Coordinates of N, CA and C in Angstrom, one line a residue:
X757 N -50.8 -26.1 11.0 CA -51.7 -27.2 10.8 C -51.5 -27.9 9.5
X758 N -51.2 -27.1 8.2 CA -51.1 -27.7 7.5 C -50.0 -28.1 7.0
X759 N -49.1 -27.8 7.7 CA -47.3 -28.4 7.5 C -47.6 -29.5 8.6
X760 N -48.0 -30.0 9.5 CA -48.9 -31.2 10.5 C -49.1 -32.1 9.6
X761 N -50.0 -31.5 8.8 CA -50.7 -32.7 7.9 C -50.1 -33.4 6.6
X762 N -49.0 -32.2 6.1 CA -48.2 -33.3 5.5 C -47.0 -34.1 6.0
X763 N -46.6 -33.5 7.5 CA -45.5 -34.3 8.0 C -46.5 -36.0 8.1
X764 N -47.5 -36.2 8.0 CA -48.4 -37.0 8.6 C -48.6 -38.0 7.1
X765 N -48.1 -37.6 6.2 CA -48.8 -38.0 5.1 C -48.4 -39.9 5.1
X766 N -48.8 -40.7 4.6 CA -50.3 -40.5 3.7 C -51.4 -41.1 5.0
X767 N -51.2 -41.4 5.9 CA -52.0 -41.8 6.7 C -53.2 -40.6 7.6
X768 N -52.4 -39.1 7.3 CA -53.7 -38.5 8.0 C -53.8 -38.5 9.5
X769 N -54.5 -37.3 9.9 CA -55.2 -37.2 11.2 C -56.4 -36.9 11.5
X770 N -57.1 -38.0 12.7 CA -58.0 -37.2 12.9 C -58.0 -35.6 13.2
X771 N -59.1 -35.3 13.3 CA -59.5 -33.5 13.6 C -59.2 -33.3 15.0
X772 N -59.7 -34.1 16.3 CA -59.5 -34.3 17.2 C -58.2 -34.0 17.7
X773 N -57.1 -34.8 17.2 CA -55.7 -35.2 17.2 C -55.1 -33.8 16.9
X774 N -55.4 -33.1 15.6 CA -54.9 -32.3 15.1 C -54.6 -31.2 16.1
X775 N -56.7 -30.7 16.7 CA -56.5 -29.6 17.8 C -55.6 -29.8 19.0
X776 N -55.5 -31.3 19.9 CA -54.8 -31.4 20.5 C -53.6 -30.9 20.2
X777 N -52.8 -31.4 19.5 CA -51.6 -30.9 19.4 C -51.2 -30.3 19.0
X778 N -52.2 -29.1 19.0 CA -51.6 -27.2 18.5 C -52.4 -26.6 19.4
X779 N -52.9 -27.4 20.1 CA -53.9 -26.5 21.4 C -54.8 -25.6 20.9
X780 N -55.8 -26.3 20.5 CA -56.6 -25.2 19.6 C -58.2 -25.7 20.1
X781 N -58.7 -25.2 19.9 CA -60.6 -25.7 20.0 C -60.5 -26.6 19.0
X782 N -61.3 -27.7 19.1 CA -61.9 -28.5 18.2 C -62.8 -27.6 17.3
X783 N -63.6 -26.7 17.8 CA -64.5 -26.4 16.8 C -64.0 -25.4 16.2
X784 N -62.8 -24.8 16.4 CA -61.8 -23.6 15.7 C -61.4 -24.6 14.3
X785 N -60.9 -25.5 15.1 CA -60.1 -26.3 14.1 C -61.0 -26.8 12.9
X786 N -62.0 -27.1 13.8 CA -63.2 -27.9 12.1 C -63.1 -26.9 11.7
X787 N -63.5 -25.7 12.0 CA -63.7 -24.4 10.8 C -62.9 -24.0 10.3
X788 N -61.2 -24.5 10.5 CA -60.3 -23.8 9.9 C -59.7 -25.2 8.7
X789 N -60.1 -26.0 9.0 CA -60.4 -27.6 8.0 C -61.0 -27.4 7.2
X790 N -61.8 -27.0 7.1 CA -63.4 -26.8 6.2 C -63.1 -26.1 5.6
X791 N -62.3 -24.7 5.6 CA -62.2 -23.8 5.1 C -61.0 -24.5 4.0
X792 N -59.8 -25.2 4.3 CA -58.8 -25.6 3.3 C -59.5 -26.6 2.8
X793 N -60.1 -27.5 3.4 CA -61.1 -28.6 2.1 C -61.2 -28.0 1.3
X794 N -62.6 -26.6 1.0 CA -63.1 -26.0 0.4 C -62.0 -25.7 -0.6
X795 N -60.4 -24.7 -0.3 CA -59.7 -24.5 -1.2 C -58.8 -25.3 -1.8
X796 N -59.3 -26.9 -1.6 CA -58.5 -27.9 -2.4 C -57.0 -28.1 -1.8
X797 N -56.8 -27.8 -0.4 CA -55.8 -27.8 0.2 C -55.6 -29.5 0.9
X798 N -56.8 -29.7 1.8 CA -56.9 -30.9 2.4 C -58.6 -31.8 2.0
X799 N -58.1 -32.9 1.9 CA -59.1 -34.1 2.0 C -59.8 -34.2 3.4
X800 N -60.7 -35.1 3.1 CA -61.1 -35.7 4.2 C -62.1 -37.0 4.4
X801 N -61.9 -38.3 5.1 CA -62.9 -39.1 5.0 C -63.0 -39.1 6.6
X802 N -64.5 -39.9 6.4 CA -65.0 -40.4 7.7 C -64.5 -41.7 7.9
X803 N -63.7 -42.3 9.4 CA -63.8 -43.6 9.8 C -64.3 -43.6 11.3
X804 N -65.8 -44.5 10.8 CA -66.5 -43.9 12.3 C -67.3 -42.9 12.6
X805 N -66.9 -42.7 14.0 CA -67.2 -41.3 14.6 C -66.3 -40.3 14.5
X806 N -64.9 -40.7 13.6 CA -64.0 -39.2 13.3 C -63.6 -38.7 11.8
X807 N -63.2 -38.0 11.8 CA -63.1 -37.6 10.7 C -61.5 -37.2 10.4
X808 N -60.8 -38.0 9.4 CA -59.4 -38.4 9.2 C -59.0 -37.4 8.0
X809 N -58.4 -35.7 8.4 CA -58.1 -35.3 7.4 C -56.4 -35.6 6.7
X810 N -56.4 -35.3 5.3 CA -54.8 -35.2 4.9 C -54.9 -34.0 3.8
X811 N -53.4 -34.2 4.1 CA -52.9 -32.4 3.2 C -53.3 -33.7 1.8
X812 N -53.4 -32.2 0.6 CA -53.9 -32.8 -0.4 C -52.6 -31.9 -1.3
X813 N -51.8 -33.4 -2.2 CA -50.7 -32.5 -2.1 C -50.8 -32.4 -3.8
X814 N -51.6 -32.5 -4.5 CA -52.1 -32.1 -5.9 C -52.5 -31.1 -5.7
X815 N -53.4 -30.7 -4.7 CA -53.8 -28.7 -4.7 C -52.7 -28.6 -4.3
X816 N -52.0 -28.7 -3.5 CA -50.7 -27.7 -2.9 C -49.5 -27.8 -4.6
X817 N -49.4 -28.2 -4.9 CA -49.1 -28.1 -6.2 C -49.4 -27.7 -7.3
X818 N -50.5 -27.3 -7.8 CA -51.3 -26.9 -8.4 C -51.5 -25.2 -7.8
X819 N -51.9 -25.1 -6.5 CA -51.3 -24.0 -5.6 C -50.2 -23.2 -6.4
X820 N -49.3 -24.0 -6.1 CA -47.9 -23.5 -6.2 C -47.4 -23.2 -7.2
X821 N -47.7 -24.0 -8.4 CA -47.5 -23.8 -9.9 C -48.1 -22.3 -10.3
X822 N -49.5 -21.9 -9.5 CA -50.0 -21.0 -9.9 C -49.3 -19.7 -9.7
X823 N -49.3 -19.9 -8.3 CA -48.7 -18.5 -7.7 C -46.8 -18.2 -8.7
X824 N -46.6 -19.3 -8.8 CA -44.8 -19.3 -9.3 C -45.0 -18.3 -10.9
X825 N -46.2 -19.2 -11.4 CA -46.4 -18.7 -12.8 C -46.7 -17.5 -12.9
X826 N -47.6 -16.8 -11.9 CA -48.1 -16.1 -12.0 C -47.5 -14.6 -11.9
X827 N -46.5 -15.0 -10.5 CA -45.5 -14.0 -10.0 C -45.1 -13.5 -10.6
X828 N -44.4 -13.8 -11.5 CA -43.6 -12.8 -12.4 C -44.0 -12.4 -13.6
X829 N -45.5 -12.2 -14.2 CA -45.7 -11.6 -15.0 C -45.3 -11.9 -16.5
X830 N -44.8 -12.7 -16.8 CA -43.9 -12.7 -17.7 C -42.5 -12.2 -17.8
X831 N -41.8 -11.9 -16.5 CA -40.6 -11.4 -16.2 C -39.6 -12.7 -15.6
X832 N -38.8 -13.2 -16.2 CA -38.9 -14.3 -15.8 C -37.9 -13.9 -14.6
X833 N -36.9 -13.2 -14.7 CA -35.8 -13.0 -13.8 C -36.4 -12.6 -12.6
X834 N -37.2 -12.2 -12.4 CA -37.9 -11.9 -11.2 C -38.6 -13.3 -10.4
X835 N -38.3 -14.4 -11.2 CA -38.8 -16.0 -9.7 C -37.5 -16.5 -9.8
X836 N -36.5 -16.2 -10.4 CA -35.2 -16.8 -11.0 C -34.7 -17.3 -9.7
X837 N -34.5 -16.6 -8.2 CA -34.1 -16.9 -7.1 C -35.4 -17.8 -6.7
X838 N -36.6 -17.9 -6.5 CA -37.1 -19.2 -5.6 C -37.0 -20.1 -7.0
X839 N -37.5 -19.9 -8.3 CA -37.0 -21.4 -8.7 C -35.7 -22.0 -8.4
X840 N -34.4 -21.5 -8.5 CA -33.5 -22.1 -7.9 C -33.5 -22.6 -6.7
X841 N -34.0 -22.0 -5.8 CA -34.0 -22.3 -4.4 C -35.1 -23.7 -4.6
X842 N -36.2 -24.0 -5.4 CA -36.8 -25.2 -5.5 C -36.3 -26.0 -6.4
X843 N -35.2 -26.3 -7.1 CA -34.3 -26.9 -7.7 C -33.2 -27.2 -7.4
X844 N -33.8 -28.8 -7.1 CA -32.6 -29.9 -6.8 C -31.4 -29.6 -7.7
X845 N -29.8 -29.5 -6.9 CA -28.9 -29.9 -7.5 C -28.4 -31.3 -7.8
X846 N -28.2 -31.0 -9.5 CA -27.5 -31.6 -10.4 C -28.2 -33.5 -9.9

């Protein structure tokens, strides 16, 4: 769902849309929305009667900075292989 939402970026999906196309309940899906809103994962506004979410790609960053920092303890050789792997060559 949430690799969906940023393939989608910046325009967003409805919630509706979303379940459709992972085959899921609508009301599974609100509660699994709600739950990433909450952890700064995804936004959301109302247009209407739907509700248009998007990946929120400042928490997924912020996310990610954490976990990277965090990983290794102050060992640095130990993230040395995914920082490279997230580092554009040259």
């Amino acid at each position: 769902m949430f690799r969906l939402l940023v393939r989608r970026e910046p325009t967003g999906m409805a919630a509706g849309d979303i379940a459709r196309q992972l085959g899921v309940p609508q009301n599974t899906m609100s509660a699994h929305l709600g739950i990433l809103a909450r952890a700064g994962l995804v936004r959301f506004e109302r247009h209407s009667r739907s509700i248009v979410y998007r990946a929120d790609l400042d928490g997924l960053r912020a996310l990610t900075l954490f976990l990277v920092k965090d990983c290794c303890a102050g060992n640095a050789e130990l993230c040395a292989p995914l920082v490279a792997e997230l580092t554009p060559c040259c």
